[in-house]
Amino acid sequence: MNRFDTFAMLDWSGGNDTGARPCRDAIWLGVTRDGVDEAPTYLRNRAEAEAALVALIAAELAAGRRLLIGVDFPFGFPAGFARGLTGCDNPFAVWDWLETVIEDAPGGNNRFDVAGEINGRFPGVGPFWFNGVKKREIAGLPRKDTRAGHGMTERRAAEARAKGAFTCWQMGGAGAVGGQVLTGLPVLNRLRRRFYGQVSVWPFEVLDKPVALVEIWPGLINAAVKPLGEIRDAHQVRLMARALARLPQDQLAEMLAVDAPEEGWILGLGYEAALIAACDDVLKPPPLRNDCFALPAGVDWTPVDDALELLQDRLRPVVGQTRAPLAQALGRVLAAPVTALRANPPEANTAVDGYGFAHASLTAGDQTLPLVEGRAAAGVPYPDSVPPGHAVRVLTGAALPEGVDTVILQEDVTLGAGRIAFRAGLKPGANTRRAGEDVAADAPVLAPGRVITPADLALCAAVGVADLPVHEQLRVAVISTGDELVEAGHPARPGQIYDANRPMLLGLVGQMGYAPLDLGRIADDRAALRAALDRAAENSDAILTSGGASSGDEDHVSALLNEAGAMAEWRIALKPGRPLALGLWRGVPVFGLPGNPVAALVCALIFARPALRLLSGAGWSVPQGFHVPAGFEKRKKPGRREYLRARIREGRAEVFASEGSGRISGLSWAEGLVELPDGAVTIQPGDPVRYIPYASFLSA
Ligand code: AMP
Ligand code: MG
């Protein structure tokens, strides 16, 4: 019976209460229930941890779910220990014994005294060592490893195979587990008794009860644990619970099939790769709310700025977080702040080729200084200190030798036999770069939401950061709708037109740095469109459709989104534009763009672009425009914002001769858009107008 519904992972601690604020080296509990991770629970002391375990077991039993609890300390000791302590080989005799002698409270416990007492029952010095109590010697427990003659092996068979695992005999020091075993086993023993007949302990018992207690060691998945700003222990228990939950059934069964009746075993030894593969270390965000596209009631035509504000308000990242090495980080969206691991420059160095000395060596008037032997070059520091009154040859980038704080340019000295001569007037620190003058160690260097540029890669490398917390790349599906559409390159019958929007939108998605997914052309047929939206929702994080977004007979995009109950028709006071259909399809946001290619592109740039940025984790941004003199004349009525296809020639914005929204040639002719405000305007040649280059829509 190896099928479990709930997997919990416990990271134990033998220390005292760790305070109200979640921290590392405390007790953490991770739970994955029916495949879904819960936020890890911080448990400040063992009393709280025991209560949390009792509550968890009771809840799972009540719900009829099978629960596996992974625990990160040994369930047994090296062979022979149980007999030496209790007179029999049964590991549970050790659990019972410990439960009777361990006294444990949030403010302190007697684990070191118990270790000393156990040592007294073994020959020689006894197997335990490391008295962690500063002020008190403990009878039988040496501070240093002076053990001898106790007759126990140092490690269990399992530990001999677990690289980096500590032995159970060491009671203190970073990473020691001795104290965890002594304080942990009494807690597990009480759980066994409290839920008698409902709990089995692996590998000593057959796992035929609803709850299994299993020894497991998070060190097995170390390679996969890359916390993103989260406390490492918290991340680790979450991942381990997730990995156990995701392991294929038969693999878990195979892992559980071990024979270690006295010492116990570490679940997963030899299956590290499988566990790591099952971690899938991507932090997923919660889904978008169903009403995220709802519009305030009673609004007829929404001004562009109001519509944008609504989007900004409602949307957030929908992609998970992971890590990427620098070589794969270009164009990715940063998911957490990056701080400098080292200063830049790491040490004071010289900015020029020349000669270095202590400024205090200088006297009034012109100078001569004797040169010491040798030199300092980039990467090859001068090994000694430069005595006062002496100078040393230095090359650009060399760390300043001890005794040097100022450098004179080689062009400014006269070089004699073993001396340099130069004019007075050099300032202290001249021609040097201070350590950390660019970036101090631990200083923040990049903020979340940043789209990584080549220069950012240089910055990260310089401050010692080799991989970055990034969002997964946003996947954007593109669908064209309309009975009239045919694929370019194929024969077109009368009444048919070539699908122009799809290559345009796919190209735009790619240029914006997202992963485009081409889902083809769909006829004006509700079932076909439904199937296409299903496929898109399955494989992407956002969907762009064009055509069929109004409320006519053949406007199936809006009809379907309406049917799904999470749609809003956004009538935006914008030219060129028609109603936009915004909605969620199976939790995935759909941007139903107008069919007209000009309106489709303008709406994609003005609305889909900032929305997709938010979904990708990159945050809101306004495209950078600037004012230029108009090279045209225009009179515009109030009531809606207008975008004209435009380009700059001889310092003036020209606009495309025809405003017809079917004119694809104008889109291609243009290099940007002129934005005219919502109100009425009369524009004369030479009047300033706001021009937004296409490139502004694509960059951060
Ligand atoms: P609709 O929004 O579906 O009513 O379409 C508005 C106009 O845009 C119609 O003239 C369509 O033929 C045209 N149209 C729709 N989709 C495309 C497309 N993918 N490529 C070119 N024109 C299109
Ligand atoms: Mg249509």
XYZ file of C-alpha atoms and ligand atoms in Angstrom:
724
model
C 0.000 0.000 0.000
C 2.267 2.716 -1.226
C -0.269 5.204 -2.490
C -0.494 8.386 -0.422
C -2.709 11.443 -0.877
C -0.711 13.836 1.241
C 3.025 14.208 1.613
C 4.565 16.196 4.436
C 8.210 17.012 4.936
C 9.573 17.960 8.319
C 12.874 19.790 8.804
C 13.752 19.287 12.465
C 15.897 21.283 14.856
C 17.367 20.344 18.225
C 17.782 23.952 19.382
C 15.675 26.312 21.464
C 12.711 28.471 20.449
C 13.646 30.478 17.327
C 11.330 33.454 17.877
C 8.230 34.848 16.238
C 9.816 35.688 12.891
C 10.301 32.868 10.374
C 14.005 32.123 10.042
C 16.420 29.445 8.915
C 17.653 26.605 11.102
C 14.200 26.429 12.658
C 11.582 23.684 12.291
C 9.745 23.822 8.975
C 6.879 21.717 7.669
C 6.057 21.444 3.960
C 2.818 19.821 2.785
C 1.699 18.760 -0.698
C -1.922 17.626 -0.634
C -3.494 16.038 -3.708
C -0.566 17.366 -5.713
C -0.917 20.973 -4.556
C 1.822 22.607 -2.453
C 0.900 24.543 0.632
C 2.963 27.427 1.897
C 5.574 25.906 4.259
C 4.764 26.324 7.952
C 7.299 27.902 10.299
C 7.368 26.200 13.699
C 9.308 28.116 16.311
C 9.792 25.262 18.778
C 9.184 21.542 19.182
C 6.022 21.936 21.255
C 4.503 23.898 18.382
C 5.812 21.348 15.888
C 4.305 18.440 17.786
C 0.950 20.208 17.932
C 1.125 20.905 14.186
C 1.866 17.233 13.459
C -1.000 16.081 15.693
C -3.355 18.472 13.887
C -2.111 17.363 10.459
C -2.481 13.658 11.226
C -5.925 14.153 12.776
C -7.126 16.179 9.762
C -5.851 13.651 7.223
C -7.316 10.698 9.151
C -10.654 12.485 9.429
C -10.679 13.155 5.688
C -9.772 9.542 4.912
C -6.529 10.537 3.207
C -3.285 8.564 3.476
C -0.393 10.632 4.743
C 3.346 10.132 4.404
C 5.476 12.234 6.732
C 9.140 12.553 5.779
C 11.415 13.361 8.717
C 15.011 14.554 8.410
C 16.711 12.763 11.308
C 17.766 9.114 11.753
C 15.121 6.748 13.126
C 17.808 4.347 14.343
C 21.432 4.202 15.460
C 24.357 2.098 14.202
C 23.863 -1.658 14.763
C 24.350 -2.790 18.351
C 23.357 0.525 19.937
C 19.821 -0.546 20.843
C 21.162 -3.662 22.609
C 23.890 -1.645 24.349
C 21.335 0.852 25.677
C 18.229 -1.233 26.279
C 19.310 -4.865 26.153
C 17.331 -5.684 23.006
C 17.735 -5.024 19.256
C 14.351 -3.386 18.771
C 14.787 0.247 17.635
C 11.493 1.188 19.306
C 13.033 0.260 22.674
C 15.411 3.185 22.062
C 12.442 5.457 21.182
C 10.681 4.464 24.422
C 13.823 4.928 26.493
C 14.486 8.375 25.067
C 10.904 9.463 25.594
C 11.192 8.713 29.304
C 14.461 10.618 29.834
C 14.275 13.612 27.473
C 12.931 16.766 29.094
C 12.114 19.357 26.505
C 10.672 22.868 26.712
C 10.835 25.819 24.301
C 13.496 27.515 26.417
C 15.815 24.541 26.859
C 16.224 20.767 27.046
C 18.484 18.145 28.568
C 19.787 16.576 25.352
C 23.470 17.035 26.258
C 22.960 15.493 29.707
C 21.118 12.555 28.143
C 23.991 12.045 25.691
C 26.414 12.031 28.634
C 24.223 9.545 30.479
C 24.113 7.222 27.455
C 27.896 7.442 27.150
C 28.109 6.195 30.752
C 26.323 3.004 29.703
C 28.922 2.203 27.046
C 32.519 1.148 27.500
C 35.343 3.671 26.999
C 34.411 7.316 26.593
C 31.148 6.419 24.859
C 29.920 7.224 21.349
C 28.456 10.761 21.784
C 30.624 13.893 21.778
C 30.417 17.703 21.589
C 29.128 19.322 24.729
C 27.394 22.436 23.358
C 26.708 23.932 26.809
C 29.242 26.722 27.218
C 29.084 27.248 30.979
C 28.864 23.699 32.263
C 30.934 20.547 31.940
C 28.699 17.527 31.399
C 29.676 14.239 32.952
C 30.519 11.697 30.260
C 30.177 14.094 27.280
C 33.535 15.366 25.975
C 33.751 18.778 24.277
C 36.206 17.474 21.667
C 36.133 14.194 19.817
C 38.179 12.184 22.337
C 35.998 9.109 22.059
C 37.483 5.631 22.259
C 36.565 2.076 23.052
C 32.752 2.422 22.851
C 32.491 -0.318 20.232
C 29.981 1.468 17.944
C 30.597 2.134 14.258
C 30.759 5.822 13.327
C 27.991 5.686 10.713
C 24.949 3.652 9.849
C 25.085 1.721 6.567
C 22.771 4.363 5.049
C 25.012 7.272 6.074
C 28.025 5.637 4.515
C 26.173 6.129 1.207
C 24.770 9.609 1.819
C 27.458 12.117 0.829
C 27.672 14.967 3.324
C 25.358 13.428 5.956
C 26.433 13.945 9.588
C 26.764 11.085 12.078
C 24.236 10.757 14.867
C 26.994 10.871 17.514
C 27.900 14.541 17.078
C 25.750 16.597 19.429
C 26.671 20.130 18.356
C 28.276 22.311 15.694
C 26.814 23.435 12.365
C 24.767 20.694 10.708
C 25.047 18.211 13.607
C 22.137 15.784 13.934
C 22.798 14.157 17.341
C 20.593 16.643 19.179
C 17.879 16.314 16.548
C 17.640 12.554 17.036
C 17.499 12.782 20.819
C 14.815 15.484 20.796
C 12.962 14.161 17.728
C 12.447 10.490 18.527
C 10.431 11.198 21.714
C 8.051 13.338 19.628
C 7.620 10.608 16.998
C 7.147 8.046 19.774
C 4.296 10.086 21.270
C 2.670 10.384 17.836
C 2.890 6.600 17.467
C 1.126 6.089 20.747
C -1.410 8.848 20.347
C -2.505 7.496 16.959
C -1.926 3.869 17.906
C -2.862 1.473 15.114
C -2.982 4.284 12.549
C 0.739 4.966 12.161
C 3.509 2.756 10.812
C 7.207 3.551 10.932
C 9.438 2.816 7.966
C 11.407 0.639 7.455
C 10.772 -1.161 10.761
C 7.097 -1.844 10.057
C 4.937 -2.695 7.054
C 3.272 0.469 5.761
C -0.291 -0.821 6.026
C -1.670 2.024 8.160
C -3.081 5.385 6.964
C -0.039 7.306 8.218
C 3.605 6.505 7.459
C 6.600 8.016 9.240
C 9.588 7.853 6.928
C 13.175 8.987 7.364
C 14.360 11.149 4.495
C 17.209 13.583 4.076
C 16.850 16.880 2.154
C 20.551 16.724 1.222
C 19.451 14.298 -1.514
C 17.842 17.130 -3.503
C 20.400 19.831 -2.708
C 21.226 20.328 -6.367
C 17.609 21.316 -7.086
C 17.099 23.740 -4.195
C 17.526 27.280 -5.459
C 15.434 29.504 -3.232
C 14.118 32.697 -4.807
C 14.358 35.143 -1.972
C 12.686 32.547 0.252
C 14.265 31.009 3.369
C 16.195 27.981 2.195
C 14.728 25.564 4.762
C 11.203 26.620 3.810
C 11.900 26.133 0.143
C 13.529 22.802 0.811
C 10.595 21.241 2.690
C 8.205 22.481 0.019
C 10.311 20.952 -2.733
C 10.868 17.657 -0.959
C 7.145 17.240 -0.249
C 6.450 18.094 -3.889
C 9.103 15.681 -5.161
C 7.686 12.796 -3.101
C 4.178 13.617 -4.278
C 5.205 13.674 -7.917
C 7.298 10.523 -7.960
C 5.769 7.795 -10.091
C 3.950 5.212 -7.895
C 6.179 2.314 -8.812
C 9.315 4.323 -8.138
C 8.167 5.246 -4.643
C 7.325 1.579 -4.039
C 10.795 0.579 -5.193
C 12.394 3.186 -2.934
C 10.386 1.983 0.059
C 11.403 -1.645 -0.429
C 14.497 -1.807 1.793
C 15.594 -4.182 4.523
C 17.185 -2.364 7.491
C 15.462 -3.745 10.609
C 17.617 -2.065 13.212
C 19.446 0.987 11.860
C 16.721 2.304 9.596
C 17.429 3.790 6.181
C 17.225 7.078 4.283
C 14.377 7.005 1.766
C 15.569 7.859 -1.719
C 19.226 6.901 -1.365
C 20.321 5.920 -4.852
C 17.253 7.659 -6.341
C 18.589 11.205 -6.103
C 18.168 11.888 -9.825
C 14.534 10.763 -9.761
C 13.801 12.945 -6.726
C 15.492 15.958 -8.294
C 13.569 15.456 -11.530
C 10.325 15.319 -9.528
C 11.085 18.633 -7.766
C 10.361 20.759 -10.821
C 11.663 23.812 -9.015
C 9.358 26.401 -10.498
C 7.371 28.604 -8.181
C 3.892 28.955 -9.708
C 1.763 32.034 -9.081
C -1.906 31.692 -8.107
C -4.382 31.920 -11.027
C -5.973 35.201 -12.155
C -9.348 36.094 -10.707
C -12.316 35.329 -12.906
C -13.530 38.925 -12.758
C -10.211 40.484 -13.677
C -11.611 41.945 -16.898
C -14.920 43.133 -15.480
C -15.737 46.760 -16.304
C -17.554 49.235 -14.094
C -21.293 49.128 -14.886
C -22.922 51.834 -16.944
C -19.835 53.028 -18.781
C -20.386 53.443 -22.477
C -17.097 54.384 -24.081
C -14.100 53.976 -21.782
C -11.293 56.496 -22.244
C -7.949 54.894 -23.163
C -6.276 55.950 -19.906
C -9.087 54.500 -17.775
C -8.899 51.227 -19.685
C -5.131 51.084 -19.163
C -5.512 51.853 -15.483
C -7.970 48.983 -15.113
C -5.564 46.566 -16.766
C -2.710 47.788 -14.605
C -4.827 47.280 -11.543
C -6.130 43.807 -12.286
C -3.320 41.900 -13.960
C -0.259 40.332 -12.366
C 2.404 37.798 -13.344
C 1.011 34.440 -14.451
C 4.340 32.749 -15.109
C 6.381 30.785 -12.591
C 9.773 31.680 -11.226
C 12.962 29.766 -11.774
C 16.670 30.463 -12.205
C 18.725 30.951 -15.338
C 22.502 31.075 -15.794
C 23.789 34.332 -17.317
C 24.218 32.670 -20.701
C 20.454 32.066 -20.842
C 19.262 35.188 -19.066
C 19.264 37.791 -21.860
C 15.759 39.179 -22.394
C 14.346 37.233 -19.427
C 12.341 39.020 -16.758
C 13.931 39.256 -13.326
C 11.733 37.691 -10.622
C 13.565 38.792 -7.467
C 16.088 41.477 -6.562
C 19.734 40.805 -7.364
C 22.373 41.979 -4.894
C 26.112 42.186 -5.400
C 27.984 39.176 -4.042
C 31.190 41.168 -4.247
C 32.161 44.808 -4.699
C 33.128 46.309 -8.035
C 35.973 46.964 -8.183
C 36.708 44.333 -5.548
C 39.812 46.164 -4.410
C 41.363 49.575 -4.979
C 43.279 49.578 -8.258
C 45.020 51.866 -10.684
C 43.101 53.474 -13.531
C 46.226 54.133 -15.644
C 49.702 52.851 -16.442
C 52.148 54.743 -14.218
C 53.824 54.749 -10.809
C 52.199 54.329 -7.400
C 53.240 55.606 -3.960
C 51.789 56.949 -0.727
C 50.609 60.533 -1.150
C 52.039 61.229 2.320
C 55.519 60.607 0.852
C 55.293 63.814 -1.194
C 56.836 67.042 -0.049
C 56.192 70.572 -1.284
C 57.663 71.264 -4.728
C 58.783 68.891 -7.447
C 59.475 65.303 -6.504
C 61.818 62.465 -7.109
C 61.130 59.046 -5.680
C 63.270 55.885 -5.854
C 61.569 52.892 -7.490
C 61.269 49.537 -5.776
C 62.012 46.358 -7.761
C 59.130 44.647 -9.514
C 55.708 45.873 -10.533
C 51.968 45.452 -10.023
C 49.927 44.327 -13.031
C 46.244 43.414 -13.510
C 45.773 40.004 -11.966
C 49.392 39.867 -10.750
C 49.586 41.861 -7.506
C 52.820 43.291 -6.112
C 53.720 40.873 -3.323
C 55.231 43.297 -0.789
C 54.440 46.575 0.813
C 55.905 49.723 -0.787
C 57.895 51.640 1.855
C 57.167 55.349 2.446
C 59.188 57.567 0.127
C 59.256 54.903 -2.620
C 57.270 54.317 -5.796
C 56.371 51.169 -7.714
C 55.587 50.537 -11.365
C 51.827 49.886 -11.807
C 49.785 48.867 -14.848
C 46.095 49.629 -15.469
C 43.770 47.435 -13.423
C 46.458 46.317 -10.951
C 45.419 46.168 -7.296
C 47.112 49.000 -5.376
C 49.975 47.443 -3.394
C 50.103 48.007 0.341
C 51.597 51.461 0.975
C 50.203 52.909 -2.278
C 47.211 55.257 -2.469
C 48.109 57.543 -5.368
C 49.272 56.966 -8.938
C 50.990 59.266 -11.406
C 50.502 58.791 -15.129
C 53.606 57.419 -16.850
C 53.472 60.297 -19.387
C 53.893 62.760 -16.510
C 57.181 61.431 -15.119
C 60.795 61.513 -16.184
C 62.300 58.118 -15.671
C 65.905 58.109 -14.430
C 68.139 55.311 -13.162
C 65.899 53.594 -10.659
C 63.958 56.813 -9.889
C 61.097 58.908 -11.183
C 60.820 62.667 -11.169
C 57.609 64.642 -11.580
C 55.914 67.985 -10.967
C 54.138 68.915 -7.740
C 50.369 69.168 -7.487
C 49.095 65.590 -7.507
C 45.946 65.072 -5.414
C 45.669 62.182 -2.923
C 44.096 59.144 -4.614
C 44.799 60.518 -8.108
C 44.379 58.008 -10.955
C 43.066 55.265 -8.676
C 39.706 53.573 -8.348
C 38.368 52.956 -4.851
C 37.196 49.488 -3.856
C 33.423 49.360 -4.349
C 33.277 52.826 -5.928
C 31.042 51.395 -8.651
C 29.042 48.865 -6.613
C 29.446 47.995 -2.926
C 29.202 44.373 -1.794
C 25.593 43.451 -0.855
C 24.263 46.534 -2.659
C 21.096 45.992 -4.709
C 22.013 45.956 -8.398
C 18.842 44.979 -10.294
C 15.190 45.140 -9.322
C 12.444 42.579 -10.044
C 10.642 43.200 -13.329
C 13.830 44.182 -15.108
C 14.128 42.786 -18.628
C 17.753 41.654 -18.720
C 19.959 43.565 -21.181
C 23.506 42.755 -22.349
C 24.797 45.475 -19.985
C 22.944 43.838 -17.082
C 24.788 40.597 -17.843
C 28.086 42.501 -17.533
C 26.988 44.040 -14.236
C 25.922 40.701 -12.760
C 29.120 38.980 -13.847
C 31.240 41.810 -12.372
C 29.597 41.527 -8.962
C 29.951 37.742 -8.892
C 26.373 36.743 -9.738
C 26.357 33.784 -12.117
C 22.695 32.897 -12.302
C 19.566 34.949 -11.923
C 16.098 34.486 -10.486
C 13.885 34.863 -13.550
C 10.314 34.367 -14.616
C 9.544 31.600 -17.023
C 9.077 32.985 -20.514
C 5.490 34.052 -21.235
C 3.927 31.870 -23.946
C 1.473 33.718 -26.169
C -0.873 31.890 -28.543
C -2.080 33.643 -31.702
C -5.316 32.702 -33.486
C -6.942 34.305 -36.552
C -10.665 33.949 -37.035
C -12.826 34.398 -40.120
C -14.382 32.291 -42.896
C -12.804 34.577 -45.463
C -9.200 33.910 -44.484
C -6.707 31.802 -46.427
C -3.042 31.181 -45.823
C -0.577 33.300 -47.805
C 0.850 31.330 -50.700
C -2.311 29.309 -51.267
C -4.837 29.991 -54.041
C -7.624 32.346 -52.955
C -11.178 32.035 -54.296
C -13.345 35.091 -54.881
C -14.288 36.670 -51.556
C -11.259 35.246 -49.779
C -8.410 37.305 -48.349
C -5.044 36.336 -47.018
C -4.535 36.112 -43.286
C -2.405 39.171 -42.593
C -2.898 39.481 -38.830
C -1.365 36.192 -37.780
C 2.152 36.700 -39.156
C 2.028 40.272 -37.838
C 0.952 39.316 -34.316
C 3.291 36.315 -34.125
C 6.149 38.596 -35.141
C 5.152 41.187 -32.576
C 4.978 38.595 -29.797
C 8.445 37.356 -30.702
C 9.860 40.887 -30.806
C 8.383 41.619 -27.388
C 10.443 38.733 -26.036
C 7.687 36.177 -25.502
C 7.355 32.685 -26.940
C 4.840 32.813 -29.817
C 2.573 29.821 -30.381
C 0.905 29.678 -33.807
C -2.566 28.141 -33.554
C -3.557 28.899 -37.141
C -6.746 30.164 -38.762
C -10.129 29.171 -37.436
C -13.358 29.440 -39.443
C -16.337 31.298 -38.010
C -17.547 28.164 -36.304
C -18.150 28.012 -32.584
C -17.086 24.414 -32.023
C -13.863 24.864 -33.982
C -13.057 28.060 -32.131
C -13.826 26.428 -28.802
C -11.400 23.622 -29.610
C -8.738 26.133 -30.649
C -9.149 28.134 -27.436
C -8.895 24.906 -25.434
C -5.657 24.052 -27.174
C -4.346 27.569 -26.625
C -5.251 27.558 -22.929
C -3.528 24.225 -22.514
C -0.267 25.403 -24.032
C 0.071 29.106 -23.382
C -0.158 31.824 -20.748
C -2.053 34.387 -22.846
C -4.049 34.274 -26.072
C -4.329 36.870 -28.851
C -7.164 36.409 -31.305
C -8.090 38.680 -34.166
C -11.522 39.095 -35.748
C -14.927 38.181 -34.413
C -14.586 40.328 -31.323
C -17.667 42.548 -31.736
C -21.214 41.472 -31.049
C -22.408 40.487 -34.519
C -23.719 37.111 -35.757
C -20.277 35.870 -36.699
C -18.464 37.305 -33.707
C -17.728 33.998 -32.081
C -14.784 35.087 -29.938
C -16.927 37.399 -27.872
C -19.825 34.924 -27.883
C -17.654 32.136 -26.509
C -15.966 34.285 -23.887
C -19.417 35.456 -22.835
C -20.547 31.867 -22.583
C -17.530 31.158 -20.347
C -18.827 33.881 -18.065
C -15.595 35.777 -17.682
C -15.762 38.176 -20.559
C -16.167 41.869 -20.928
C -16.653 43.821 -24.099
C -14.346 46.779 -23.802
C -15.622 49.657 -25.862
C -12.693 51.982 -25.801
C -12.762 55.548 -27.053
C -9.998 54.910 -29.547
C -9.454 55.264 -33.274
C -8.625 52.994 -35.015
C -10.327 50.385 -32.883
C -13.493 48.442 -32.472
C -14.686 46.789 -29.299
C -12.080 44.569 -27.701
C -13.207 41.292 -26.195
C -11.259 40.630 -23.029
C -11.884 37.504 -21.007
C -10.504 34.382 -19.401
C -10.670 31.031 -21.160
C -9.964 28.233 -18.669
C -8.099 30.744 -16.550
C -5.960 32.049 -19.427
C -6.427 35.692 -20.454
C -7.707 36.237 -23.993
C -7.261 39.494 -25.859
C -9.880 39.502 -28.609
C -8.458 42.053 -31.060
C -10.430 43.572 -33.944
C -10.038 41.880 -37.341
C -8.942 44.955 -39.176
C -5.156 44.741 -39.428
C -4.622 48.430 -38.627
C -6.924 48.298 -35.610
C -5.477 44.903 -34.628
C -1.933 46.301 -34.519
C -2.853 49.541 -32.757
C -4.916 47.699 -30.123
C -2.139 45.151 -29.675
C 0.426 47.905 -29.143
C -1.721 50.100 -26.909
C -3.515 47.439 -24.811
C -2.106 43.965 -25.263
C 1.493 45.137 -24.940
C 1.317 46.555 -21.390
C -1.017 43.753 -20.315
C 1.359 41.072 -21.588
C 4.212 42.807 -19.793
C 2.358 42.560 -16.503
C 1.537 38.910 -17.138
C 5.216 38.240 -17.915
C 6.355 39.744 -14.613
C 7.982 42.766 -16.243
C 5.662 45.296 -14.683
C 3.814 48.237 -16.155
C 5.527 50.552 -18.559
C 4.498 53.467 -20.701
C 6.047 53.531 -24.188
C 8.572 56.323 -24.510
C 7.305 59.008 -26.891
C 8.558 62.501 -27.629
C 7.232 65.714 -29.090
C 8.189 66.678 -32.632
C 6.811 69.324 -34.974
C 3.932 68.077 -37.114
C 4.612 67.782 -40.820
C 0.856 67.643 -41.480
C -2.427 69.391 -40.906
C -5.370 67.853 -39.072
C -8.588 68.759 -37.364
C -9.869 66.230 -34.798
C -13.235 66.058 -33.026
C -13.410 65.435 -29.255
C -14.412 62.098 -27.697
C -11.717 59.605 -28.502
C -7.991 59.231 -28.692
C -6.515 58.800 -32.113
C -3.369 57.088 -33.364
C -1.999 57.970 -36.813
C 0.518 55.887 -38.714
C 3.547 58.119 -38.831
C 7.269 58.439 -39.379
C 9.862 61.157 -38.931
C 11.455 62.818 -41.915
C 13.603 65.950 -41.666
C 12.703 66.400 -38.016
C 8.944 66.401 -38.631
C 6.266 63.778 -38.111
C 4.637 62.793 -41.393
C 1.427 60.785 -41.353
C 0.139 58.268 -43.880
C -2.064 59.862 -46.472
C -5.107 57.651 -45.862
C -6.549 56.872 -42.459
C -8.609 53.904 -43.804
C -8.219 51.118 -41.306
C -7.861 48.451 -43.997
C -4.706 50.084 -45.375
C -2.015 47.638 -44.426
C 0.476 49.459 -46.643
C 0.280 52.421 -44.259
C 1.192 50.232 -41.289
C 4.265 49.075 -43.119
C 5.100 52.574 -44.383
C 4.984 53.939 -40.851
C 7.806 53.704 -38.311
C 5.684 54.688 -35.334
C 2.437 56.304 -34.258
C 1.405 59.898 -33.642
C -0.863 60.055 -30.599
C -3.583 62.710 -30.617
C -5.276 63.471 -27.265
C -8.890 62.587 -26.372
C -10.133 66.168 -26.745
C -10.570 68.246 -29.903
C -7.402 69.505 -31.590
C -6.485 71.449 -34.646
C -2.976 70.763 -35.789
C -1.028 73.039 -38.093
C 2.314 72.112 -39.623
C 5.012 72.873 -37.025
C 2.738 72.282 -33.988
C 4.247 69.808 -31.514
C 2.704 66.326 -31.618
C 3.566 63.198 -29.586
C 5.364 60.607 -31.688
C 5.948 57.072 -30.376
C 8.406 55.023 -32.445
C 7.423 51.367 -32.946
C 10.682 50.472 -31.171
C 9.390 52.126 -27.982
C 6.666 49.520 -27.802
C 9.201 46.737 -27.908
C 11.798 47.835 -25.410
C 11.651 48.041 -21.645
P -14.082 41.187 -37.920
O -13.481 41.890 -36.760
O -13.978 39.715 -37.849
O -15.471 41.672 -38.201
O -13.202 41.633 -39.184
C -13.085 42.994 -39.559
C -12.374 43.098 -40.888
O -11.036 42.645 -40.755
C -12.999 42.272 -41.990
O -12.908 43.009 -43.182
C -12.113 41.064 -42.066
O -12.100 40.435 -43.318
C -10.776 41.648 -41.737
N -9.907 40.634 -41.141
C -10.234 39.847 -40.102
N -9.212 39.036 -39.800
C -8.231 39.313 -40.675
C -6.927 38.794 -40.886
N -6.443 37.814 -40.097
N -6.171 39.291 -41.872
C -6.652 40.295 -42.646
N -7.856 40.823 -42.493
C -8.663 40.338 -41.533
Mg -14.661 38.067 -38.905
